[in-house]
Short mmCIF file of C-alpha atoms in Angstrom, two decimals:
data_model
loop_
_atom_site.label_atom_id
_atom_site.label_comp_id
_atom_site.label_asym_id
_atom_site.label_seq_id
_atom_site.Cartn_x
_atom_site.Cartn_y
_atom_site.Cartn_z
CA MET A 23 22.67 22.96 -42.60
CA LYS A 24 24.37 26.30 -42.16
CA THR A 25 22.92 26.79 -38.67
CA PHE A 26 24.00 23.29 -37.76
CA ARG A 27 27.59 24.10 -38.61
CA LEU A 28 27.36 27.28 -36.60
CA HIS A 29 26.14 25.26 -33.67
CA LEU A 30 29.12 22.91 -33.84
CA SER A 31 31.67 25.68 -34.19
CA GLY A 32 30.18 27.32 -31.17
CA LEU A 33 30.87 24.18 -29.16
CA LYS A 34 34.49 23.73 -30.21
CA ARG A 35 36.72 25.62 -27.84
CA SER A 36 39.75 25.62 -30.23
CA THR A 37 37.81 27.57 -32.83
CA ARG A 38 36.82 30.19 -30.33
CA SER A 39 39.46 32.70 -31.42
CA GLU A 40 38.57 32.43 -35.11
CA PRO A 41 36.38 35.15 -36.45
CA LYS A 42 32.84 33.82 -36.80
CA GLY A 43 29.23 34.84 -36.99
CA LEU A 44 26.60 34.66 -34.27
CA ASN A 45 27.04 32.23 -31.38
CA LEU A 46 23.77 30.33 -31.42
CA VAL A 47 24.50 27.88 -28.58
CA PRO A 48 22.31 29.61 -25.98
CA LEU A 49 19.46 29.71 -28.47
CA TRP A 50 19.81 25.98 -29.14
CA VAL A 51 19.87 25.18 -25.46
CA VAL A 52 16.70 27.18 -24.88
CA LEU A 53 15.01 25.58 -27.91
CA ALA A 54 16.03 22.07 -26.80
CA GLY A 55 14.60 22.86 -23.39
CA PHE A 56 11.25 23.74 -24.93
CA LEU A 57 11.30 20.63 -27.12
CA LEU A 58 12.01 18.33 -24.15
CA ALA A 59 9.40 20.01 -22.00
CA ALA A 60 6.78 19.17 -24.58
CA CYS A 61 7.37 15.42 -24.26
CA GLY A 62 5.75 15.27 -20.83
CA ASN A 63 2.86 12.90 -20.79
CA ASP A 64 3.92 10.03 -23.05
CA MET A 65 6.13 8.67 -20.31
CA ARG A 66 3.61 9.33 -17.55
CA ASP A 67 1.02 7.14 -19.23
CA GLN A 68 2.83 4.33 -20.95
CA PRO A 69 0.92 1.89 -23.14
CA ARG A 70 0.60 -0.90 -20.58
CA TYR A 71 -1.94 -2.11 -18.06
CA ASP A 72 -1.24 -1.40 -14.42
CA PRO A 73 -2.75 -3.89 -11.97
CA LEU A 74 -6.56 -3.71 -12.01
CA ALA A 75 -6.51 -0.98 -14.69
CA PRO A 76 -9.57 -0.93 -16.98
CA ALA A 77 -9.21 -2.43 -20.46
CA PRO A 78 -12.00 -1.21 -22.71
CA GLY A 79 -13.14 -3.87 -25.15
CA TRP A 80 -12.56 -6.85 -22.88
CA PRO A 81 -15.36 -8.48 -20.88
CA ASN A 82 -16.38 -6.13 -18.05
CA ASP A 83 -13.69 -3.71 -19.33
CA GLN A 84 -11.24 -5.55 -17.08
CA SER A 85 -7.55 -6.08 -17.76
CA ALA A 86 -7.33 -8.63 -14.93
CA ARG A 87 -8.78 -11.79 -16.46
CA VAL A 88 -10.06 -14.78 -14.54
CA PRO A 89 -7.85 -17.83 -15.25
CA VAL A 90 -9.40 -20.70 -17.19
CA GLU A 91 -11.14 -23.32 -15.05
CA GLY A 92 -8.61 -25.82 -13.74
CA THR A 93 -5.55 -23.56 -14.08
CA VAL A 94 -2.74 -24.54 -11.72
CA ALA A 95 -0.47 -21.77 -10.45
CA ARG A 96 3.24 -22.37 -10.93
CA ASP A 97 3.99 -22.57 -7.22
CA GLU A 98 0.86 -24.51 -6.34
CA SER A 99 1.23 -27.95 -4.81
CA LEU A 100 -0.32 -30.81 -6.78
CA GLN A 101 -0.38 -33.14 -3.78
CA PRO A 102 -3.72 -33.69 -2.09
CA VAL A 103 -4.16 -31.51 1.03
CA PRO A 104 -2.68 -33.42 4.00
CA ASP A 105 -4.83 -34.13 7.05
CA THR A 106 -2.44 -32.66 9.57
CA LEU A 107 0.06 -29.84 9.73
CA PRO A 108 2.43 -30.42 6.76
CA GLU A 109 5.38 -28.71 8.45
CA PRO A 110 6.95 -28.78 11.89
CA LEU A 111 5.20 -26.64 14.49
CA THR A 112 7.49 -23.72 15.29
CA ARG A 113 7.18 -20.52 17.23
CA GLU A 114 7.48 -18.61 13.97
CA LEU A 115 4.52 -20.48 12.43
CA LEU A 116 2.37 -19.81 15.48
CA GLU A 117 3.26 -16.12 15.43
CA ARG A 118 2.37 -15.92 11.76
CA GLY A 119 -0.91 -17.68 12.50
CA GLY A 120 -1.67 -15.29 15.33
CA GLN A 121 -1.05 -12.28 13.11
CA ARG A 122 -3.23 -13.65 10.31
CA TYR A 123 -5.94 -14.65 12.78
CA GLU A 124 -6.08 -11.10 14.07
CA ILE A 125 -6.36 -9.71 10.55
CA PHE A 126 -8.94 -12.07 9.06
CA CYS A 127 -10.82 -13.80 11.87
CA SER A 128 -10.88 -11.59 14.95
CA PRO A 129 -13.35 -9.03 13.51
CA CYS A 130 -16.02 -11.71 14.04
CA HIS A 131 -14.54 -14.46 16.21
CA GLY A 132 -12.89 -12.00 18.60
CA ASP A 133 -9.29 -12.00 19.80
CA SER A 134 -10.00 -14.81 22.24
CA GLY A 135 -12.13 -16.88 19.85
CA ARG A 136 -15.34 -16.53 21.85
CA GLY A 137 -17.27 -15.05 18.95
CA ASP A 138 -17.55 -11.52 20.29
CA GLY A 139 -15.63 -9.54 17.66
CA MET A 140 -16.30 -5.92 16.81
CA VAL A 141 -18.47 -6.73 13.79
CA VAL A 142 -20.63 -9.07 15.85
CA GLN A 143 -21.16 -6.25 18.32
CA ARG A 144 -22.57 -4.24 15.39
CA GLY A 145 -25.15 -6.87 14.55
CA PHE A 146 -23.44 -9.64 12.59
CA PRO A 147 -24.86 -13.06 13.62
CA ALA A 148 -22.51 -14.40 16.29
CA PRO A 149 -20.32 -17.35 15.28
CA PRO A 150 -19.99 -20.28 17.69
CA SER A 151 -17.19 -20.03 20.25
CA LEU A 152 -14.02 -21.76 19.07
CA HIS A 153 -13.75 -23.26 22.56
CA GLY A 154 -16.86 -25.41 22.27
CA ALA A 155 -16.38 -29.14 22.96
CA HIS A 156 -17.10 -30.04 19.32
CA LEU A 157 -14.44 -27.74 17.86
CA ARG A 158 -11.85 -28.69 20.45
CA GLU A 159 -12.01 -32.32 19.35
CA ILE A 160 -12.13 -31.70 15.61
CA PRO A 161 -9.06 -32.47 13.41
CA LEU A 162 -6.89 -29.52 12.35
CA ARG A 163 -7.90 -30.05 8.75
CA HIS A 164 -11.41 -28.81 9.53
CA PHE A 165 -10.14 -25.28 10.18
CA TYR A 166 -8.18 -25.40 6.95
CA ASP A 167 -11.32 -26.33 5.03
CA VAL A 168 -13.52 -23.73 6.74
CA ILE A 169 -11.03 -20.99 5.86
CA GLU A 170 -10.77 -22.16 2.25
CA ASN A 171 -14.46 -22.77 1.54
CA GLY A 172 -16.38 -20.86 4.18
CA PHE A 173 -19.05 -22.33 6.45
CA GLY A 174 -22.74 -21.42 6.52
CA ARG A 175 -22.97 -17.66 6.80
CA MET A 176 -19.21 -17.29 6.94
CA TYR A 177 -17.81 -16.49 3.50
CA ALA A 178 -14.77 -18.25 2.03
CA TYR A 179 -11.34 -16.79 2.78
CA GLY A 180 -9.43 -19.04 0.38
CA ALA A 181 -8.76 -16.22 -2.08
CA ARG A 182 -7.11 -14.04 0.53
CA VAL A 183 -5.47 -16.57 2.84
CA PRO A 184 -2.96 -18.81 1.00
CA ALA A 185 -2.49 -22.47 1.97
CA ARG A 186 0.48 -21.99 4.31
CA ASP A 187 -1.33 -19.24 6.21
CA ARG A 188 -4.40 -21.46 6.55
CA TRP A 189 -2.31 -24.08 8.34
CA ALA A 190 -0.69 -21.38 10.46
CA ILE A 191 -4.12 -20.07 11.52
CA ALA A 192 -5.36 -23.61 12.21
CA ALA A 193 -2.34 -24.27 14.43
CA TYR A 194 -2.89 -20.96 16.21
CA ILE A 195 -6.55 -21.77 16.90
CA ARG A 196 -5.46 -25.08 18.42
CA ALA A 197 -2.98 -23.22 20.63
CA LEU A 198 -5.70 -20.75 21.58
CA GLN A 199 -7.99 -23.62 22.58
CA LEU A 200 -5.27 -25.23 24.68
CA SER A 201 -4.54 -21.91 26.36
CA GLN A 202 -8.14 -21.66 27.58
CA TYR A 203 -8.14 -25.14 29.11
CA ALA A 204 -4.63 -25.31 30.53
CA LYS A 205 -4.40 -27.19 33.81
CA LEU A 206 -2.04 -26.24 36.59
CA ASP A 207 0.04 -29.33 35.83
CA ASP A 208 0.67 -28.13 32.25
CA LEU A 209 2.71 -25.18 33.47
CA ALA A 210 6.43 -25.20 33.99
CA PRO A 211 7.33 -25.44 37.73
CA ARG A 212 8.47 -21.81 37.96
CA GLN A 213 5.30 -20.46 36.28
CA ARG A 214 3.19 -22.67 38.53
CA LYS A 215 4.83 -21.24 41.64
CA GLN A 216 4.39 -17.70 40.38
CA LEU A 217 0.71 -18.27 39.64
CA GLN A 218 0.12 -19.79 43.06
CA ARG A 219 1.90 -16.91 44.72
CA GLU A 220 -0.14 -14.36 42.75
CA SER A 221 -3.46 -16.00 43.49
CA ARG A 222 -2.55 -16.12 47.17
CA GLU A 223 -1.84 -12.39 47.09
CA ASP A 224 -5.16 -11.77 45.36
CA THR A 225 -7.17 -13.56 48.05
CA PRO A 226 -6.48 -11.77 51.32
CA MET B 14 26.06 57.96 -40.29
CA PRO B 15 23.07 59.55 -38.59
CA GLN B 16 21.98 58.35 -35.15
CA ILE B 17 19.08 55.89 -35.40
CA PHE B 18 18.16 55.89 -31.73
CA HIS B 19 17.44 58.91 -29.63
CA PRO B 20 19.59 59.08 -26.42
CA ARG B 21 16.42 58.75 -24.34
CA VAL B 22 15.92 55.24 -25.69
CA ASN B 23 18.77 54.09 -23.42
CA GLY B 24 16.58 54.54 -20.36
CA LEU B 25 13.68 52.77 -22.02
CA THR B 26 15.91 49.80 -22.90
CA ARG B 27 17.05 49.50 -19.32
CA ILE B 28 13.48 49.49 -18.09
CA LEU B 29 12.51 46.90 -20.67
CA LEU B 30 15.49 44.69 -19.84
CA ALA B 31 14.85 44.90 -16.11
CA GLY B 32 11.14 44.26 -16.68
CA GLY B 33 11.95 41.24 -18.86
CA ALA B 34 14.27 39.79 -16.25
CA LEU B 35 11.65 40.33 -13.56
CA ALA B 36 9.01 38.62 -15.69
CA ILE B 37 11.26 35.58 -16.17
CA VAL B 38 11.91 35.33 -12.44
CA ALA B 39 8.22 35.74 -11.67
CA PHE B 40 7.31 33.07 -14.21
CA ALA B 41 9.87 30.66 -12.72
CA CYS B 42 8.50 31.30 -9.23
CA VAL B 43 4.92 30.67 -10.27
CA ALA B 44 5.94 27.50 -12.11
CA TRP B 45 7.95 26.33 -9.07
CA PHE B 46 5.07 26.74 -6.66
CA LEU B 47 2.42 25.49 -9.07
CA ASN B 48 4.44 22.31 -9.61
CA ARG B 49 4.44 21.59 -5.88
CA SER B 50 0.96 22.83 -5.14
CA PRO B 51 -1.80 20.40 -4.21
CA TYR B 52 -3.40 21.34 -7.51
CA SER B 53 -0.76 19.51 -9.53
CA THR B 54 0.24 16.79 -7.03
CA GLY B 55 -3.37 15.77 -6.41
CA GLN B 56 -2.95 16.12 -2.65
CA GLY B 57 -6.25 16.38 -0.81
CA ALA B 58 -8.47 15.75 -3.81
CA VAL B 59 -11.44 13.42 -3.18
CA PRO B 60 -12.52 11.58 -6.33
CA GLU B 61 -16.12 10.42 -6.45
CA GLN B 62 -16.40 6.69 -5.73
CA PRO B 63 -19.18 4.27 -6.74
CA VAL B 64 -19.83 3.65 -3.01
CA PRO B 65 -18.93 6.30 -0.40
CA PHE B 66 -16.69 3.88 1.48
CA SER B 67 -15.55 5.25 4.83
CA HIS B 68 -12.16 4.26 6.23
CA GLN B 69 -13.09 6.17 9.35
CA HIS B 70 -15.95 3.76 10.10
CA HIS B 71 -14.24 0.55 9.05
CA VAL B 72 -10.71 1.22 10.30
CA GLY B 73 -11.19 3.74 13.09
CA GLY B 74 -14.59 2.51 14.29
CA LEU B 75 -14.44 -1.25 13.73
CA GLY B 76 -10.67 -1.68 13.93
CA ILE B 77 -10.42 -3.82 10.79
CA ASP B 78 -6.82 -4.31 9.71
CA CYS B 79 -5.77 -2.82 6.35
CA ARG B 80 -4.70 -6.26 5.15
CA TYR B 81 -8.24 -7.65 5.47
CA CYS B 82 -9.02 -5.61 2.35
CA HIS B 83 -5.64 -4.61 0.89
CA THR B 84 -4.35 -8.16 0.92
CA GLY B 85 -1.46 -7.74 -1.51
CA VAL B 86 0.29 -5.04 0.44
CA ASP B 87 2.88 -7.24 2.16
CA ARG B 88 3.45 -9.67 -0.67
CA SER B 89 3.45 -7.65 -3.87
CA ARG B 90 4.15 -4.30 -5.43
CA PHE B 91 0.48 -3.53 -5.57
CA ALA B 92 -1.57 -3.14 -2.39
CA GLY B 93 -4.72 -4.36 -4.09
CA LEU B 94 -8.30 -3.23 -3.63
CA PRO B 95 -10.99 -5.42 -2.08
CA ASP B 96 -13.27 -7.31 -4.43
CA THR B 97 -17.04 -7.38 -4.03
CA HIS B 98 -16.81 -10.71 -2.24
CA THR B 99 -14.73 -9.06 0.50
CA CYS B 100 -17.34 -6.38 1.18
CA MET B 101 -20.04 -9.02 1.15
CA SER B 102 -18.29 -11.16 3.76
CA CYS B 103 -19.82 -8.66 6.21
CA HIS B 104 -22.51 -6.91 4.21
CA SER B 105 -24.30 -10.13 3.33
CA GLN B 106 -25.63 -9.82 6.89
CA LEU B 107 -25.15 -6.15 7.79
CA TRP B 108 -26.89 -3.12 6.28
CA THR B 109 -28.43 -5.43 3.70
CA GLU B 110 -31.12 -2.90 2.82
CA ALA B 111 -28.93 0.22 2.71
CA GLN B 112 -29.32 2.24 -0.47
CA MET B 113 -25.66 3.24 -0.19
CA LEU B 114 -24.62 -0.37 -0.67
CA ALA B 115 -26.90 -1.10 -3.64
CA PRO B 116 -23.98 -0.96 -6.14
CA VAL B 117 -22.13 -3.61 -4.11
CA ARG B 118 -25.08 -6.00 -4.13
CA GLU B 119 -25.65 -5.42 -7.84
CA SER B 120 -22.00 -6.05 -8.52
CA LEU B 121 -22.22 -9.44 -6.78
CA LYS B 122 -25.45 -10.38 -8.51
CA GLU B 123 -24.27 -9.45 -11.99
CA ASP B 124 -20.69 -10.60 -11.46
CA ARG B 125 -19.39 -7.20 -12.54
CA PRO B 126 -16.57 -5.56 -10.58
CA LEU B 127 -16.97 -2.24 -8.78
CA ARG B 128 -15.01 0.55 -10.43
CA TRP B 129 -13.08 2.31 -7.68
CA MET B 130 -11.42 5.56 -8.77
CA ARG B 131 -7.66 5.89 -8.19
CA VAL B 132 -6.74 8.31 -5.45
CA HIS B 133 -2.94 7.93 -5.68
CA ARG B 134 -1.25 7.68 -9.00
CA LEU B 135 2.49 7.81 -9.63
CA PRO B 136 3.65 8.40 -13.21
CA ASP B 137 4.37 5.18 -15.10
CA PHE B 138 8.11 5.91 -15.19
CA VAL B 139 8.36 5.52 -11.41
CA TYR B 140 8.81 2.10 -9.85
CA PHE B 141 7.16 1.69 -6.49
CA ASP B 142 6.87 -1.41 -4.34
CA HIS B 143 4.63 -1.77 -1.29
CA ARG B 144 6.20 -4.97 -0.05
CA ALA B 145 9.68 -3.44 0.10
CA HIS B 146 8.40 -0.72 2.40
CA VAL B 147 5.86 -2.58 4.50
CA THR B 148 8.20 -5.48 5.32
CA ARG B 149 11.03 -3.08 6.17
CA GLY B 150 9.38 -1.11 8.91
CA ILE B 151 7.55 1.69 7.08
CA GLY B 152 3.96 2.04 8.29
CA CYS B 153 1.03 2.94 6.07
CA GLU B 154 0.64 6.10 8.10
CA SER B 155 4.00 7.51 6.97
CA CYS B 156 2.72 7.75 3.40
CA HIS B 157 -1.08 7.68 3.59
CA GLY B 158 -1.61 9.72 6.75
CA ARG B 159 -4.33 9.17 9.34
CA VAL B 160 -6.51 6.88 7.24
CA ASP B 161 -8.63 6.09 10.29
CA ARG B 162 -9.83 9.69 10.28
CA MET B 163 -10.79 9.85 6.61
CA PRO B 164 -14.52 9.59 5.97
CA LEU B 165 -13.54 9.61 2.29
CA MET B 166 -10.11 8.65 1.02
CA SER B 167 -7.79 11.43 -0.09
CA GLN B 168 -4.08 11.69 -0.78
CA ALA B 169 -2.28 12.88 2.34
CA ALA B 170 1.29 13.37 1.03
CA PRO B 171 2.46 15.21 -2.11
CA MET B 172 4.08 12.02 -3.54
CA THR B 173 6.68 14.03 -5.44
CA MET B 174 10.24 12.86 -5.99
CA GLN B 175 11.37 15.36 -3.37
CA TRP B 176 9.04 13.74 -0.86
CA CYS B 177 10.24 10.21 -1.60
CA LEU B 178 13.85 11.34 -1.29
CA ASP B 179 13.28 13.14 2.00
CA CYS B 180 12.64 9.76 3.54
CA HIS B 181 15.10 7.75 1.45
CA ARG B 182 17.93 10.01 2.62
CA ASN B 183 17.00 9.52 6.24
CA PRO B 184 14.62 6.61 6.84
CA GLN B 185 15.40 6.17 10.56
CA LYS B 186 12.70 8.55 11.72
CA ALA B 187 9.91 6.58 10.07
CA LEU B 188 10.85 3.03 11.12
CA ARG B 189 8.47 0.96 13.27
CA ALA B 190 8.40 -2.47 14.82
CA PRO B 191 6.95 -5.16 12.51
CA ASP B 192 3.72 -5.51 14.50
CA ARG B 193 2.92 -1.79 14.18
CA ILE B 194 2.94 -1.40 10.41
CA THR B 195 -0.80 -0.95 9.99
CA ALA B 196 -1.34 0.79 13.33
CA MET B 197 -2.43 4.43 13.27
CA GLY B 198 -0.99 7.05 15.60
CA ALA B 199 1.79 4.76 16.83
CA PRO B 200 4.54 6.54 18.79
CA ALA B 201 8.00 6.85 17.24
CA ALA B 202 10.39 3.97 17.85
CA SER B 203 12.70 4.48 20.82
CA ASP B 204 15.85 3.20 19.10
CA PRO B 205 15.60 3.78 15.34
CA ASN B 206 19.17 2.71 14.62
CA ALA B 207 18.55 -0.73 16.11
CA LEU B 208 15.58 -1.09 13.77
CA LEU B 209 17.72 0.05 10.85
CA ARG B 210 20.09 -2.84 11.55
CA ARG B 211 17.31 -5.28 12.21
CA TYR B 212 15.65 -4.66 8.85
CA ARG B 213 19.09 -4.61 7.18
CA ILE B 214 18.36 -1.39 5.33
CA HIS B 215 21.17 -0.19 3.09
CA THR B 216 20.84 3.57 3.11
CA ASP B 217 23.64 3.98 0.56
CA ARG B 218 21.58 2.57 -2.33
CA MET B 219 18.29 4.25 -1.58
CA THR B 220 18.91 7.54 -3.38
CA GLU B 221 20.27 6.08 -6.61
CA CYS B 222 18.12 6.94 -9.60
CA VAL B 223 17.80 3.30 -10.62
CA THR B 224 16.02 2.44 -7.38
CA CYS B 225 12.91 4.27 -8.54
CA HIS B 226 13.43 4.68 -12.28
CA ARG B 227 14.13 1.29 -13.82
#
């Protein structure tokens, strides 16, 4: 108790001039510093599970549990999956689809969809070209289903590609197919002229 | 009253005092450097993994995008690590006999996850968010270095508060176009200030304590 009073009197400026004993403030500051320094690791490792952290005592020592069969996520749609694109086709959707296609599909199907991706070049069985007659005719929904559930030797991508991205990829594949079979008449007049000019320059 | 101390003691006291002061300074210096050294920040350490997974082969050699495996990186705080199923989407057909991949096949058969060891680990009192960075023009390379040249994953940056703040005070230098986030060795953007406006980054709030400690 005595030391505590000394501490306080040391802090009060008005009592400075009064005669008093030792000024212990510096000592307290140093001691407090040591006390705080000792608290280190409790805050570094707080009693909580970080994502994918192990949880001894649970099945497989996993903190990430598999949801019960039939669980519906809060933002999941309860409607049956539509047969065609559920939203208007926009440039933004196609760009998203292109980006996702390059991440998830092009390692095998190749950037152009001809089934010559980098992994195929290293020995993975080649997938069919996406420009085959059969796949050009097929409804968009087929691509959605193949992404969600896989197909033959192709594993399912449903866990990594959410529903909206599946539609975006499907739309992009359709655009990719059209791009490979575009006729001269499909081009805008200016592009058509440019193409004709360029091909004339190419053939001397 | 008789003298207690001999006059010569004065010199000794001075030496002791000076020596003490020097010791304190030396101790502070050692502590300062030790705190920033790779030894305490974990920089460069290579923990042993259940499978010697090579980013150099998969990213540099095959050109697989980071998001094929680290799927959460642009939609959550946590980048996520690939599950066994993801490895098997290729290795069900490739290198199916390799001894190196035996743990992966066992993991699929027994439905038991692989236990990857953490390479990066911020203290729990720091809040970090991948999505906030990756969707606002910061590439993986700025923080994780040349991943495509790492046969085994190691921590490239010190990941200290000083390091975070160095960028938060002046993020322009690191900004990239949205289609270059996962690219490695991409050249610096030509007009960083245009990118700063495009991503609507508010540099005034980025150094407040509550941004990272909440």
